[in-house]
Coordinates of C-alpha atoms and ligand atoms in Angstrom, one line a residue:
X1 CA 0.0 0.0 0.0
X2 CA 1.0 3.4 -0.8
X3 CA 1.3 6.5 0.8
X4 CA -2.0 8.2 -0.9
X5 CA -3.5 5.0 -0.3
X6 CA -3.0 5.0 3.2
X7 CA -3.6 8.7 3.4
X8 CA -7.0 8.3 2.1
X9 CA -7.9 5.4 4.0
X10 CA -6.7 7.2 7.3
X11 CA -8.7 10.7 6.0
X12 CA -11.7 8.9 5.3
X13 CA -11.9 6.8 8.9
X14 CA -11.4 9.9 10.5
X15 CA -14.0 11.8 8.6
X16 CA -16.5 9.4 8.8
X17 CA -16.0 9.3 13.0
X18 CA -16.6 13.1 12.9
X19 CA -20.1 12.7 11.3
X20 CA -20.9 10.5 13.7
X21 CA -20.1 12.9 16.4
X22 CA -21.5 15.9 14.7
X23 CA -24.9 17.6 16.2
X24 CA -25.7 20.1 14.0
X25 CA -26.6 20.6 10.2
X26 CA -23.7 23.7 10.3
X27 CA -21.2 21.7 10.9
X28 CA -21.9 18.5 9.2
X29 CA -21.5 21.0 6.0
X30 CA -18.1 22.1 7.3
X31 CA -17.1 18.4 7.1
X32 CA -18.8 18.0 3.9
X33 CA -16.8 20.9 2.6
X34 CA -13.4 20.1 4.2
X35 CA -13.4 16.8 2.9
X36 CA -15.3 16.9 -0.4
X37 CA -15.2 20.2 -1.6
X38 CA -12.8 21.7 -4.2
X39 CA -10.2 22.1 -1.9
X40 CA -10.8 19.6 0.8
X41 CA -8.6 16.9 1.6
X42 CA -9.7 13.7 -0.5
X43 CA -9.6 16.2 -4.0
X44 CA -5.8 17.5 -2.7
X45 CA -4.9 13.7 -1.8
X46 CA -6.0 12.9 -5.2
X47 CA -4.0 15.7 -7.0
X48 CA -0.8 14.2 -5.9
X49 CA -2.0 11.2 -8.4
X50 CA 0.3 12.3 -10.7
X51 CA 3.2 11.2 -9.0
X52 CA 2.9 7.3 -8.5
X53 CA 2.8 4.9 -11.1
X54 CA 0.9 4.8 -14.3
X55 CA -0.3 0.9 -13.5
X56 CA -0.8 1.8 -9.6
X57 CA -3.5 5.0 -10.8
X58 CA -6.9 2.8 -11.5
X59 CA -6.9 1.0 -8.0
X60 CA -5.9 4.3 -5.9
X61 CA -9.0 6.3 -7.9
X62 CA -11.2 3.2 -6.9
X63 CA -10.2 3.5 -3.4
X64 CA -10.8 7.1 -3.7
X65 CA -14.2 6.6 -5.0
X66 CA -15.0 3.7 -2.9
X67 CA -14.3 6.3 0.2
X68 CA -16.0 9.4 -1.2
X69 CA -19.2 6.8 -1.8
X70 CA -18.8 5.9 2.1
X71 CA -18.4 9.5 3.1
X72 CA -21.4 11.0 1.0
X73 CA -23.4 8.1 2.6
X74 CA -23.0 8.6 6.0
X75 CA -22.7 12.4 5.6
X76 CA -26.9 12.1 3.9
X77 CA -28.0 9.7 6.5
X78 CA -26.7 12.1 9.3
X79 CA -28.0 14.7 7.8
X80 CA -31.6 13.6 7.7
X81 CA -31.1 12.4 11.3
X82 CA -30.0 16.2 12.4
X83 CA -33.1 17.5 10.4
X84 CA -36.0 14.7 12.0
X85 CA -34.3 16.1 15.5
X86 CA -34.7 19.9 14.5
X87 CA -38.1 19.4 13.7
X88 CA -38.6 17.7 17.1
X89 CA -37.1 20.3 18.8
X90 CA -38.9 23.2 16.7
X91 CA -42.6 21.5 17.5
X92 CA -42.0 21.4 21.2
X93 CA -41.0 25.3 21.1
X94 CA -43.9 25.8 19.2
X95 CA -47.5 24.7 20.1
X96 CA -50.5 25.3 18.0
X97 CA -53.5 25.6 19.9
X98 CA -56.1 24.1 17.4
X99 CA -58.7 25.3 19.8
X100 CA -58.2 29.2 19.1
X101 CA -61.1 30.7 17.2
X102 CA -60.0 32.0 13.4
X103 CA -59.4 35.5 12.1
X104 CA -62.8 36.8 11.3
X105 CA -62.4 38.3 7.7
X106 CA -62.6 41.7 7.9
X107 CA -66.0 43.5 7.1
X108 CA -66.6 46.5 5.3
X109 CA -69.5 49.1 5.3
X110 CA -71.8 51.6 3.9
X111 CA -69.8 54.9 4.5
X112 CA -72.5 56.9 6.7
X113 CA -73.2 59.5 3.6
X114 CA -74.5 56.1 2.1
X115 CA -76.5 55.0 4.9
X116 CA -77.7 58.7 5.4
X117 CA -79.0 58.9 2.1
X118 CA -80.6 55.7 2.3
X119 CA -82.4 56.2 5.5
X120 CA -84.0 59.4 3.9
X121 CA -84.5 58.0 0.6
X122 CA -86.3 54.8 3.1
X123 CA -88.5 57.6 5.0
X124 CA -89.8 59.9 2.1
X125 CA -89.9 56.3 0.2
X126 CA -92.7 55.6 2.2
X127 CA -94.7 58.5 1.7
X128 CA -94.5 58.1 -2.0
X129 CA -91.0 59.5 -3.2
X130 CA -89.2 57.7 -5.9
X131 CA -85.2 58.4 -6.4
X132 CA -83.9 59.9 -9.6
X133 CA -80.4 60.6 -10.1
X134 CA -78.9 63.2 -13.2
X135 CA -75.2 64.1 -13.8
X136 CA -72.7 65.6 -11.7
X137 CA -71.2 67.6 -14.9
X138 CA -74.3 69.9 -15.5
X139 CA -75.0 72.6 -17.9
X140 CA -75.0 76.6 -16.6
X141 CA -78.7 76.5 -17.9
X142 CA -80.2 73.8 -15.9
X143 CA -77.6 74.5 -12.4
X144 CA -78.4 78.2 -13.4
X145 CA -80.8 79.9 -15.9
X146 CA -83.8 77.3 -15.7
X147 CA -83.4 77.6 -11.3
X148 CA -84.4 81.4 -12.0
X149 CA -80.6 82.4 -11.5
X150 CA -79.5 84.3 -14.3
X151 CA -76.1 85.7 -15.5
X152 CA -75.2 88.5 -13.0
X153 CA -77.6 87.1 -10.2
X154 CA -75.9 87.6 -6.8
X155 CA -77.2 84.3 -5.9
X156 CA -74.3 82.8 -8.2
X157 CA -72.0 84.4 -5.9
X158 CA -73.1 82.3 -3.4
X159 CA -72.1 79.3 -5.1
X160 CA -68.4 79.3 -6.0
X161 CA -68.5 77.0 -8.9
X162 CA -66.2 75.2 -10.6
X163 CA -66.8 76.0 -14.4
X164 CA -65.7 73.0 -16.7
X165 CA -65.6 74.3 -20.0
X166 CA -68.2 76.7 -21.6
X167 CA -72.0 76.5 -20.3
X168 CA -70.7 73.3 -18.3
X169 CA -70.2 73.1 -14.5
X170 CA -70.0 70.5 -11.6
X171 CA -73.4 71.0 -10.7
X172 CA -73.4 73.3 -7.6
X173 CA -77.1 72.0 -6.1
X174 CA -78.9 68.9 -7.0
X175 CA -81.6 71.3 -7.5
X176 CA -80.6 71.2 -11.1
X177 CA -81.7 67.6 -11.1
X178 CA -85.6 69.1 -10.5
X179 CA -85.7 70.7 -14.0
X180 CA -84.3 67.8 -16.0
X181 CA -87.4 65.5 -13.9
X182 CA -89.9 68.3 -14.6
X183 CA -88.7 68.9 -18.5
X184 CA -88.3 64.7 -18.7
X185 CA -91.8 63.7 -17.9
X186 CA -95.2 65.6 -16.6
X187 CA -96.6 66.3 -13.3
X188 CA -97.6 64.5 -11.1
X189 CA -93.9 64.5 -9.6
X190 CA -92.6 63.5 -6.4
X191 CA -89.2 62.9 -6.3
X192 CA -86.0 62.7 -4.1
X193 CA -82.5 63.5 -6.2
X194 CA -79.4 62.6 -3.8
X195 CA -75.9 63.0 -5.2
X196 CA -72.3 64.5 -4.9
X197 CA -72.2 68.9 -5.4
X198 CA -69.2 70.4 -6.0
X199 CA -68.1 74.3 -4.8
X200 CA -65.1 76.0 -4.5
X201 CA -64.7 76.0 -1.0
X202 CA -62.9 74.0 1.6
X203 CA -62.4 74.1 5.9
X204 CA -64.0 72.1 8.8
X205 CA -67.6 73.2 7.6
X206 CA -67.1 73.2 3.6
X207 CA -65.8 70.2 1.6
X208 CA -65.3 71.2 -2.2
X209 CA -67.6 68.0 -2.8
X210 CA -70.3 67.7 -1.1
X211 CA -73.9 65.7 -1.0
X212 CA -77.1 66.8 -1.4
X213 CA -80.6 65.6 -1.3
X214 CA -83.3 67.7 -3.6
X215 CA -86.9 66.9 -2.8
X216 CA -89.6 68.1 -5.4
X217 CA -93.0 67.5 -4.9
X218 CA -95.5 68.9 -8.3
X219 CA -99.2 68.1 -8.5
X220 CA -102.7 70.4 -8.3
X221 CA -103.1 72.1 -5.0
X222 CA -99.6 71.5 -3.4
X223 CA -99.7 73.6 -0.3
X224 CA -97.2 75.0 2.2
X225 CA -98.9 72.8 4.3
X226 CA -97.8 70.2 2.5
X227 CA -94.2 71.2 2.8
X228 CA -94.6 71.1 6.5
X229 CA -96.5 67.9 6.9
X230 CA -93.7 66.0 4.8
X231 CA -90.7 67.6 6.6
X232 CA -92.4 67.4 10.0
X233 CA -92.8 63.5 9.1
X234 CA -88.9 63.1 8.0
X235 CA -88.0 65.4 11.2
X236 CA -89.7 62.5 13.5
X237 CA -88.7 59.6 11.6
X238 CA -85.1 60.6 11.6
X239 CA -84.4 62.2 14.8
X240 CA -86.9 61.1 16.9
X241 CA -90.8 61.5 17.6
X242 CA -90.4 64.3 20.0
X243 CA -88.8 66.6 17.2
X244 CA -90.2 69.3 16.0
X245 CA -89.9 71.7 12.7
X246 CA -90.3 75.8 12.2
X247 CA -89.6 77.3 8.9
X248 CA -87.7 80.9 8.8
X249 CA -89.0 83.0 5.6
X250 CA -85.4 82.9 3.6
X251 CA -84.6 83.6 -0.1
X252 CA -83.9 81.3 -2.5
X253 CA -83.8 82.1 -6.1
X254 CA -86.1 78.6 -7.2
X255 CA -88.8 79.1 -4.8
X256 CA -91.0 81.6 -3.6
X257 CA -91.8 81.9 -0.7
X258 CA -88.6 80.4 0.3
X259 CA -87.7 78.6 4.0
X260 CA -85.4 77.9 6.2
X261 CA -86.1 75.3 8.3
X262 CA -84.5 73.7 11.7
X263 CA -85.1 71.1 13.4
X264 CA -85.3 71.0 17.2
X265 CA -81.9 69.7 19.4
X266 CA -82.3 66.2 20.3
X267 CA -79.5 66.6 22.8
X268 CA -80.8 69.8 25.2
X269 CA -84.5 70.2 23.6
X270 CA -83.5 74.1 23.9
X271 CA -83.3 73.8 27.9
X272 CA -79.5 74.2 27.6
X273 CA -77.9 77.3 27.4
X274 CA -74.4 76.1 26.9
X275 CA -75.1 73.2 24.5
X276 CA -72.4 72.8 22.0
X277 CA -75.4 71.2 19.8
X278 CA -77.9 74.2 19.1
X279 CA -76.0 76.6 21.2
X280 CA -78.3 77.1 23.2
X281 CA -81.1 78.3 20.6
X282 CA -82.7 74.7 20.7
X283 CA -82.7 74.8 17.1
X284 CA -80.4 73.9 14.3
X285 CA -81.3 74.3 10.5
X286 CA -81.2 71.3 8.2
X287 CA -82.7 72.2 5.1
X288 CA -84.0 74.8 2.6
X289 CA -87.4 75.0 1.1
X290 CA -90.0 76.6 -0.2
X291 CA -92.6 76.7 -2.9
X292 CA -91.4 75.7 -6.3
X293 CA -91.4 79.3 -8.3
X294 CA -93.5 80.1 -11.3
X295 CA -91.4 81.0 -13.7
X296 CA -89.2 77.3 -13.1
X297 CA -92.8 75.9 -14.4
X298 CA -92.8 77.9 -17.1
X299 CA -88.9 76.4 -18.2
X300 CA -90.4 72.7 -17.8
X301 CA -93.3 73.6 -20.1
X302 CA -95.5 73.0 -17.3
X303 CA -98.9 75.6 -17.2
X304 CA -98.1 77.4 -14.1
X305 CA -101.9 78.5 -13.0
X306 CA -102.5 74.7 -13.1
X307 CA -100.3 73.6 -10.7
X308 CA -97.9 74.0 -7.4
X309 CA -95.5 72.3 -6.0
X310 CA -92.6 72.2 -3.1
X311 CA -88.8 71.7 -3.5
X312 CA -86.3 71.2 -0.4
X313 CA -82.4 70.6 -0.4
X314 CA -80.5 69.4 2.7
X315 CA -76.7 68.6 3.1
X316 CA -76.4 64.9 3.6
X317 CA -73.4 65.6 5.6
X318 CA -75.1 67.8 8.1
X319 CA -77.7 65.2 8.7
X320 CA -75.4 62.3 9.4
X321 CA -73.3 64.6 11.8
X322 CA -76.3 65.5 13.4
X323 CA -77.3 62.2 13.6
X324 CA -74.2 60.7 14.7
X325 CA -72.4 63.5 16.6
X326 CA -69.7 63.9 14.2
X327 CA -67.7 67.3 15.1
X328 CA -65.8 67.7 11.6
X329 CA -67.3 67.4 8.3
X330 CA -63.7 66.6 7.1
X331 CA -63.7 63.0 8.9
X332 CA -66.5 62.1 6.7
X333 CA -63.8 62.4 3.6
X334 CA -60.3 60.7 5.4
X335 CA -61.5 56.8 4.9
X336 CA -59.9 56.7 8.5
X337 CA -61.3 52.9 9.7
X338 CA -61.4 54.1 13.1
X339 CA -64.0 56.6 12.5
X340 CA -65.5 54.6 9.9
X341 CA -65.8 51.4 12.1
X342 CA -67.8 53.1 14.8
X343 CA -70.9 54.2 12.7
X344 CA -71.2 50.7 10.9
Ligands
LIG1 N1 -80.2 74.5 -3.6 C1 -80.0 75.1 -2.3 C2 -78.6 75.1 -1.9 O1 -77.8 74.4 -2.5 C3 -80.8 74.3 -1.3 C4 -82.3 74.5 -1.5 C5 -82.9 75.5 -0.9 C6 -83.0 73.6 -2.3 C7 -84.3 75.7 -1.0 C8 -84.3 73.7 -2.5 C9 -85.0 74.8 -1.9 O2 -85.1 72.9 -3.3 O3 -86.3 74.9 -2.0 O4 -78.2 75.8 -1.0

């Protein structure tokens, strides 16, 4: 026997005594790599094959290979032993408690301008209002000229609007969407027209979009009466049966006579003086209205000695802050979960 032949016989016996001692996967790959690898010590012993005999060279490469075979055997089965034992030892660290309950999936819903406008829509549903809808890019004719507010009206100052092009605008008031009903079919109308408004105008009380909820009510004999039975209805079915309505004489361009109206505070029922609510007044105003004006009529076609009606516009976002205490219209617009969560 040789010198290489005794040196890999002697490497290998030693090598295959350290696997068996090794405990972990690290350093059964240092072995690995000491002894197999490109520079480990079975591939150097092999390089100095050069040096014995041309007839000796077959029988010491079999050896070699008979040894590498051995090593690569016992370096796999350790290997799968260490892994079976890190397992073991990983499961007792970590127990599973199959009895847990499971992640619920996370629920979404109706942001409150959505539930707001549905309540309403539900109320004034029931007393015979159906919901049409028109576009949010509106001509300066229907928004403007056919709402009795000509060019050079000082009511258009009170609607900063955002012009789109020329005659179009965001609509400023969904009180456009009354003419296109009342030019789109006859009377007898009674309708409810929610959707997003858009004015130049933004801070804790003014979002530049905004929603609004146009009521329109056409038919023979509509009286002011009317007007106060059906918002004295909404007023109880929304905020509670002990509220009341009064209407302010106001002016609106669309109606004449035109109203403020308010609603009375559910939180201090006017009794007190410091309540961050009303103020102290026991009022707060919700809506406009007022009887539908003549000469809008006269736009739709309609013969304005045959008929009357009503008309009333409320902010969708004052009514769901009054309804569920929310002290900054600007929440309404963040998406923040938190807030979101709480009026589910
Ligand atoms: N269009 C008005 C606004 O945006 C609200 C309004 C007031 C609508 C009186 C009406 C009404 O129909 O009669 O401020």
């Amino acid at each position: 026997m040789n010198d290489i032949q005794s040196q890999i016989i002697s490497r290998g016996q030693t090598t295959l005594a350290d696997i068996s001692k090794t405990n972990t996967l690290s350093d059964l790959e240092q072995i690995r790599v000491s002894v197999l690898g490109k520079k480990g010590t079975l591939s150097e012993a092999l390089k100095t094959l050069g040096t014995v005999p041309a007839e000796e060279r077959p029988k010491i490469g079999a050896l070699a290979n008979e040894w590498k075979a051995k090593i690569e055997g016992a370096l796999e089965t350790k290997k799968s032993e260490l892994e079976a034992k890190e397992i073991e030892a990983s499961l007792g660290k970590t127990k599973i408690d199959v009895s847990l309950p499971g992640r619920r999936p996370h629920m979404g819903a109706l942001h409150p301008i959505t539930q707001t406008i549905k309540k309403v829509s539900e109320v004034l549903g029931r007393i015979g209002f159906d919901v049409t809808v028109g576009p949010e890019a509106e001509t300066d004719f229907l928004n403007f000229e056919a709402a009795n507010i000509p060019k050079d009206h000082p009511a258009r100052d009170m609607q900063d609007t955002f012009f789109l092009g020329p005659g179009v605008v965001l609509r400023s008031h969904t009180t456009a969407v009354q003419m296109r009903a009342m030019r789109g079919k006859t009377w007898p109308i009674r309708i409810l027209c929610p959707g997003a408004v858009y004015r130049a105008d933004n801070d804790a009380t003014h979002s530049p979009m905004f929603h609004q909820i146009e009521g329109l009510w056409v038919d023979k004999k509509v009286s002011m009466s009317d007007l106060k039975g059906v918002l004295g209805f909404f007023a109880k079915e929304l905020f509670g049966a002990d509220a009341k309505i009064r209407l302010r004489p106001s002016y609106f361009a669309f109606v004449e006579p035109g109203a403020e109206v308010d609603v009375s505070c559910a939180i201090c029922a006017g009794r007190n003086p410091k309540c961050s609510v009303c103020k102290g007044t026991g009022w707060l105003e919700i809506l406009g209205a007022g009887m539908v004006h003549p000469r809008l009529f006269e736009y739709a076609g309609y013969k304005s000695d045959e008929i009357s009606g009503f008309a009333f516009g409320m902010g969708v976002e004052r009514i769901a802050m009054l309804l569920h205490d929310i002290p900054d219209l600007r929440l309404m617009f963040q998406g923040d979960q938190r807030f979101l969560k709480q009026l589910r």
